[in-house]
mmCIF file of C-alpha atoms in Angstrom:
data_model
loop_
_atom_site.group_PDB
_atom_site.id
_atom_site.type_symbol
_atom_site.label_atom_id
_atom_site.label_comp_id
_atom_site.label_asym_id
_atom_site.label_seq_id
_atom_site.Cartn_x
_atom_site.Cartn_y
_atom_site.Cartn_z
ATOM 1 C CA GLY A 24 0.319 -0.143 0.004
ATOM 2 C CA ILE A 25 1.391 3.315 -0.254
ATOM 3 C CA GLN A 26 3.702 4.590 2.318
ATOM 4 C CA VAL A 27 3.130 7.842 3.842
ATOM 5 C CA GLU A 28 6.788 10.185 5.782
ATOM 6 C CA GLN A 29 6.523 13.161 6.986
ATOM 7 C CA SER A 30 10.271 15.427 8.424
ATOM 8 C CA PRO A 31 11.089 15.728 9.952
ATOM 9 C CA PRO A 32 9.882 13.523 13.024
ATOM 10 C CA ASP A 33 10.037 16.821 15.956
ATOM 11 C CA LEU A 34 11.013 20.004 15.457
ATOM 12 C CA ILE A 35 10.883 23.024 17.731
ATOM 13 C CA LEU A 36 10.905 26.555 17.583
ATOM 14 C CA GLN A 37 11.226 29.745 19.057
ATOM 15 C CA GLU A 38 7.524 31.606 19.049
ATOM 16 C CA GLY A 39 8.128 34.162 15.810
ATOM 17 C CA ALA A 40 10.065 31.903 13.562
ATOM 18 C CA ASN A 41 8.885 29.624 10.229
ATOM 19 C CA SER A 42 9.117 26.141 9.653
ATOM 20 C CA THR A 43 8.788 24.271 7.154
ATOM 21 C CA LEU A 44 7.201 20.521 7.099
ATOM 22 C CA ARG A 45 7.836 17.958 4.848
ATOM 23 C CA CYS A 46 4.939 14.710 3.481
ATOM 24 C CA ASN A 47 5.935 12.813 0.768
ATOM 25 C CA PHE A 48 4.550 9.368 -0.705
ATOM 26 C CA SER A 49 4.758 6.327 -2.727
ATOM 27 C CA ASP A 50 2.088 7.066 -4.966
ATOM 28 C CA SER A 51 -0.662 9.265 -7.044
ATOM 29 C CA VAL A 52 -3.418 10.263 -4.348
ATOM 30 C CA ASN A 53 -6.454 11.644 -4.897
ATOM 31 C CA ASN A 54 -6.324 13.818 -1.851
ATOM 32 C CA LEU A 55 -4.099 14.922 1.029
ATOM 33 C CA GLN A 56 -5.523 16.425 4.372
ATOM 34 C CA TRP A 57 -3.435 18.445 6.748
ATOM 35 C CA PHE A 58 -4.000 17.933 9.957
ATOM 36 C CA HIS A 59 -2.895 19.950 13.674
ATOM 37 C CA GLN A 60 -3.473 17.124 17.009
ATOM 38 C CA ASN A 61 -3.450 19.696 19.914
ATOM 39 C CA PRO A 62 -2.501 19.056 22.907
ATOM 40 C CA TRP A 63 -6.027 17.811 23.656
ATOM 41 C CA GLY A 64 -5.913 14.972 20.719
ATOM 42 C CA GLN A 65 -8.087 16.672 18.923
ATOM 43 C CA LEU A 66 -7.446 16.774 15.221
ATOM 44 C CA ILE A 67 -7.942 20.170 13.576
ATOM 45 C CA ASN A 68 -8.741 20.179 9.518
ATOM 46 C CA LEU A 69 -5.826 22.298 7.987
ATOM 47 C CA PHE A 70 -5.748 21.858 4.719
ATOM 48 C CA TYR A 71 -7.607 19.615 2.047
ATOM 49 C CA ILE A 72 -5.298 20.024 -0.680
ATOM 50 C CA PRO A 73 -4.720 17.972 -3.410
ATOM 51 C CA SER A 74 -2.295 19.963 -6.147
ATOM 52 C CA GLY A 75 -1.955 23.294 -5.464
ATOM 53 C CA THR A 76 -1.493 25.880 -3.113
ATOM 54 C CA LYS A 77 -3.518 27.039 -0.322
ATOM 55 C CA GLN A 78 -3.311 29.838 2.849
ATOM 56 C CA ASN A 79 -5.436 30.076 5.292
ATOM 57 C CA GLY A 80 -3.393 32.408 7.730
ATOM 58 C CA ARG A 81 -0.087 32.150 8.619
ATOM 59 C CA LEU A 82 -0.449 28.902 7.700
ATOM 60 C CA SER A 83 -0.210 27.813 4.240
ATOM 61 C CA ALA A 84 0.395 24.744 2.521
ATOM 62 C CA THR A 85 1.703 23.857 -1.697
ATOM 63 C CA THR A 86 0.843 19.935 -2.891
ATOM 64 C CA VAL A 87 3.320 18.932 -6.059
ATOM 65 C CA ALA A 88 1.331 15.553 -7.022
ATOM 66 C CA THR A 89 3.223 15.091 -10.109
ATOM 67 C CA GLU A 90 6.477 15.100 -7.434
ATOM 68 C CA ARG A 91 4.253 12.891 -5.078
ATOM 69 C CA TYR A 92 5.360 15.675 -1.792
ATOM 70 C CA SER A 93 3.445 18.294 0.063
ATOM 71 C CA LEU A 94 4.659 20.771 2.532
ATOM 72 C CA LEU A 95 3.369 23.154 5.721
ATOM 73 C CA TYR A 96 4.458 26.360 6.079
ATOM 74 C CA ILE A 97 4.129 28.153 9.567
ATOM 75 C CA SER A 98 4.721 32.164 9.722
ATOM 76 C CA SER A 99 5.485 33.956 12.622
ATOM 77 C CA SER A 100 4.555 30.448 15.123
ATOM 78 C CA GLN A 101 3.232 30.808 17.865
ATOM 79 C CA THR A 102 2.877 28.376 20.809
ATOM 80 C CA THR A 103 -0.176 27.911 20.007
ATOM 81 C CA ASP A 104 1.234 26.319 17.277
ATOM 82 C CA SER A 105 2.213 23.591 19.639
ATOM 83 C CA GLY A 106 1.237 20.026 18.911
ATOM 84 C CA VAL A 107 1.216 16.753 15.948
ATOM 85 C CA TYR A 108 0.771 17.877 12.518
ATOM 86 C CA PHE A 109 -0.416 14.805 10.424
ATOM 87 C CA CYS A 110 -0.762 14.966 7.294
ATOM 88 C CA ALA A 111 -2.920 11.853 5.433
ATOM 89 C CA VAL A 112 -3.713 10.599 2.058
ATOM 90 C CA ASP A 113 -6.167 8.369 0.299
ATOM 91 C CA GLY A 114 -4.772 6.628 -2.728
ATOM 92 C CA TYR A 115 -6.339 5.935 -6.298
ATOM 93 C CA ASN A 116 -6.163 2.020 -5.510
ATOM 94 C CA ASN A 117 -6.975 2.094 -1.444
ATOM 95 C CA ASN A 118 -10.070 1.791 0.252
ATOM 96 C CA ASP A 119 -8.431 3.660 3.508
ATOM 97 C CA MET A 120 -6.411 6.880 4.252
ATOM 98 C CA ARG A 121 -2.637 6.958 4.969
ATOM 99 C CA PHE A 122 -1.840 8.939 8.007
ATOM 100 C CA GLY A 123 2.079 9.764 7.927
ATOM 101 C CA ALA A 124 3.595 9.492 11.667
ATOM 102 C CA GLY A 125 3.496 12.742 12.101
ATOM 103 C CA THR A 126 5.589 16.018 13.237
ATOM 104 C CA ARG A 127 5.869 17.256 16.372
ATOM 105 C CA LEU A 128 6.319 20.449 16.927
ATOM 106 C CA THR A 129 6.632 22.450 20.036
ATOM 107 C CA VAL A 130 7.165 26.388 19.985
ATOM 108 C CA LYS A 131 8.864 27.792 22.848
ATOM 109 C CA PRO A 132 7.958 31.311 24.463
ATOM 110 C CA GLY B 28 -22.866 23.604 13.267
ATOM 111 C CA ALA B 29 -22.464 20.752 15.502
ATOM 112 C CA GLY B 30 -19.014 19.200 14.261
ATOM 113 C CA VAL B 31 -18.919 14.816 14.748
ATOM 114 C CA SER B 32 -19.677 13.786 18.329
ATOM 115 C CA GLN B 33 -18.508 10.473 20.321
ATOM 116 C CA SER B 34 -18.997 8.572 23.217
ATOM 117 C CA PRO B 35 -18.694 7.686 26.074
ATOM 118 C CA SER B 36 -15.101 9.635 26.084
ATOM 119 C CA ASN B 37 -13.837 7.887 27.911
ATOM 120 C CA LYS B 38 -14.384 4.079 28.977
ATOM 121 C CA VAL B 39 -12.307 2.327 31.526
ATOM 122 C CA THR B 40 -13.129 -2.127 31.412
ATOM 123 C CA GLU B 41 -11.933 -5.229 32.023
ATOM 124 C CA LYS B 42 -10.093 -7.270 30.332
ATOM 125 C CA GLY B 43 -12.735 -10.128 28.367
ATOM 126 C CA LYS B 44 -15.600 -7.535 28.493
ATOM 127 C CA ASP B 45 -18.114 -6.409 25.276
ATOM 128 C CA VAL B 46 -17.382 -2.555 24.753
ATOM 129 C CA GLU B 47 -19.365 -0.151 22.437
ATOM 130 C CA LEU B 48 -18.633 3.155 21.012
ATOM 131 C CA ARG B 49 -21.028 5.089 19.049
ATOM 132 C CA CYS B 50 -19.873 8.573 16.929
ATOM 133 C CA ASP B 51 -22.177 10.481 16.119
ATOM 134 C CA PRO B 52 -21.682 12.113 12.288
ATOM 135 C CA ILE B 53 -21.789 15.362 11.343
ATOM 136 C CA SER B 54 -25.999 16.535 9.622
ATOM 137 C CA GLY B 55 -25.341 15.250 5.758
ATOM 138 C CA HIS B 56 -22.356 14.221 5.914
ATOM 139 C CA THR B 57 -22.931 10.524 3.639
ATOM 140 C CA ALA B 58 -19.001 9.056 5.223
ATOM 141 C CA LEU B 59 -17.954 7.747 8.243
ATOM 142 C CA TYR B 60 -14.544 6.397 9.007
ATOM 143 C CA TRP B 61 -13.594 5.486 12.088
ATOM 144 C CA TYR B 62 -9.706 4.948 13.561
ATOM 145 C CA ARG B 63 -7.041 3.775 16.355
ATOM 146 C CA GLN B 64 -4.800 6.218 18.266
ATOM 147 C CA SER B 65 -2.151 3.938 19.987
ATOM 148 C CA LEU B 66 -0.306 6.317 22.884
ATOM 149 C CA GLY B 67 2.553 8.372 21.140
ATOM 150 C CA GLN B 68 1.105 6.654 17.608
ATOM 151 C CA GLY B 69 0.281 8.135 14.761
ATOM 152 C CA LEU B 70 -3.576 7.493 13.321
ATOM 153 C CA GLU B 71 -3.809 3.609 12.102
ATOM 154 C CA PHE B 72 -7.438 3.084 9.751
ATOM 155 C CA LEU B 73 -9.811 0.552 10.965
ATOM 156 C CA ILE B 74 -13.156 1.105 8.651
ATOM 157 C CA TYR B 75 -15.196 2.927 6.577
ATOM 158 C CA PHE B 76 -18.789 4.211 6.001
ATOM 159 C CA GLN B 77 -20.624 5.106 3.132
ATOM 160 C CA GLY B 78 -24.338 5.415 3.546
ATOM 161 C CA ASN B 79 -25.139 2.097 5.810
ATOM 162 C CA SER B 80 -22.160 0.041 3.551
ATOM 163 C CA ALA B 81 -18.591 -1.016 4.676
ATOM 164 C CA PRO B 82 -17.254 -1.160 1.218
ATOM 165 C CA ASP B 83 -14.161 -2.961 2.858
ATOM 166 C CA LYS B 84 -13.581 -4.843 6.965
ATOM 167 C CA SER B 85 -9.685 -5.950 5.807
ATOM 168 C CA GLY B 86 -8.341 -2.948 8.383
ATOM 169 C CA LEU B 87 -10.869 -4.592 11.576
ATOM 170 C CA PRO B 88 -6.671 -5.669 13.808
ATOM 171 C CA SER B 89 -8.565 -8.286 14.620
ATOM 172 C CA ASP B 90 -12.845 -10.318 15.218
ATOM 173 C CA ARG B 91 -13.233 -9.260 17.393
ATOM 174 C CA PHE B 92 -13.896 -5.946 16.123
ATOM 175 C CA SER B 93 -17.129 -5.259 14.249
ATOM 176 C CA ALA B 94 -19.029 -1.679 13.189
ATOM 177 C CA GLU B 95 -21.854 -1.117 11.888
ATOM 178 C CA ARG B 96 -24.055 1.967 11.201
ATOM 179 C CA THR B 97 -27.584 2.408 10.606
ATOM 180 C CA GLY B 98 -30.110 4.880 8.791
ATOM 181 C CA GLY B 99 -26.817 6.726 7.540
ATOM 182 C CA SER B 100 -26.203 8.518 10.581
ATOM 183 C CA VAL B 101 -24.891 6.879 14.025
ATOM 184 C CA SER B 102 -22.133 3.929 14.122
ATOM 185 C CA THR B 103 -21.086 1.786 16.603
ATOM 186 C CA LEU B 104 -17.388 -0.058 17.206
ATOM 187 C CA THR B 105 -18.354 -3.404 19.322
ATOM 188 C CA ILE B 106 -14.657 -4.515 20.699
ATOM 189 C CA GLN B 107 -15.875 -8.126 22.227
ATOM 190 C CA ARG B 108 -13.322 -9.642 24.549
ATOM 191 C CA THR B 109 -11.541 -7.257 24.633
ATOM 192 C CA GLN B 110 -7.926 -7.341 25.968
ATOM 193 C CA GLN B 111 -4.562 -4.996 26.324
ATOM 194 C CA GLU B 112 -3.682 -4.354 23.531
ATOM 195 C CA ASP B 113 -6.854 -2.709 22.620
ATOM 196 C CA SER B 114 -6.316 0.299 25.186
ATOM 197 C CA ALA B 115 -6.602 3.300 22.370
ATOM 198 C CA VAL B 116 -7.791 6.485 21.246
ATOM 199 C CA TYR B 117 -10.668 5.276 18.528
ATOM 200 C CA LEU B 118 -10.989 8.544 16.349
ATOM 201 C CA CYS B 119 -13.926 8.473 14.367
ATOM 202 C CA ALA B 120 -14.280 11.162 11.207
ATOM 203 C CA SER B 121 -17.190 11.920 8.959
ATOM 204 C CA SER B 122 -16.777 13.333 4.991
ATOM 205 C CA SER B 123 -19.178 14.635 2.027
ATOM 206 C CA PRO B 124 -18.061 12.766 -0.784
ATOM 207 C CA GLY B 125 -15.065 14.016 -2.538
ATOM 208 C CA ASP B 126 -14.431 15.084 -6.007
ATOM 209 C CA SER B 127 -13.679 12.727 -8.735
ATOM 210 C CA GLY B 128 -14.228 9.153 -5.906
ATOM 211 C CA SER B 129 -12.278 10.683 -3.965
ATOM 212 C CA TRP B 130 -12.892 10.538 -0.011
ATOM 213 C CA GLY B 131 -14.157 14.428 1.073
ATOM 214 C CA GLU B 132 -12.190 16.585 3.528
ATOM 215 C CA GLN B 133 -13.165 14.289 6.747
ATOM 216 C CA TYR B 134 -13.751 16.351 9.991
ATOM 217 C CA PHE B 135 -13.092 14.358 13.081
ATOM 218 C CA GLY B 136 -14.846 13.883 16.478
ATOM 219 C CA PRO B 137 -13.034 14.358 19.992
ATOM 220 C CA GLY B 138 -12.318 10.638 20.168
ATOM 221 C CA THR B 139 -12.368 7.486 23.187
ATOM 222 C CA ARG B 140 -9.973 6.755 24.957
ATOM 223 C CA LEU B 141 -9.905 3.260 25.817
ATOM 224 C CA THR B 142 -8.161 1.256 28.440
ATOM 225 C CA VAL B 143 -8.670 -2.298 29.050
ATOM 226 C CA THR B 144 -7.576 -3.082 32.459
#
């Protein structure tokens, strides 16, 4: 089945810094989503982005489907950005949604 | 509007007992998904429903696990004869159909934390 790899696994930032999180996938996908899991465990939708670029406030995402990767950009990070960021894909030949292992982000004040 | 709700939020059960976990999707969402997340781990897909039908049950970890959905709305995940390795957070999500037969954007509930003692 499709493999999803996220990097880096852990990231520590000082408040105000920018960061880029990466998601690589091994096969063509129908769709890709980015989620933020907050410290209380709730998964929050960030982007639904099978291709192209989207922006929402300080966050933006780009998916290059032909090269099988997606990037999540966080600018001017805040302590509330801390948590785990997951990438998930829905492959053409899958009957499931595959999640990466996540990037654990810690933003220090 | 109301999001995805799950109940109970926490469940502690003794090994060998049966448990039922409930998911109430966003109104109008035709697809419903169950996942499991073990402590500090990523999400493991279990099963999805399109309407009341589950096309593929191969993601369920064992035959002790079953799921049903009635009326195209509420779903129940049942674990029989629970084992300690079943301890995890069970997450439910729902979506509208996506484009070109793909899965739509998924919205998650808060999860049920299951502890088997």
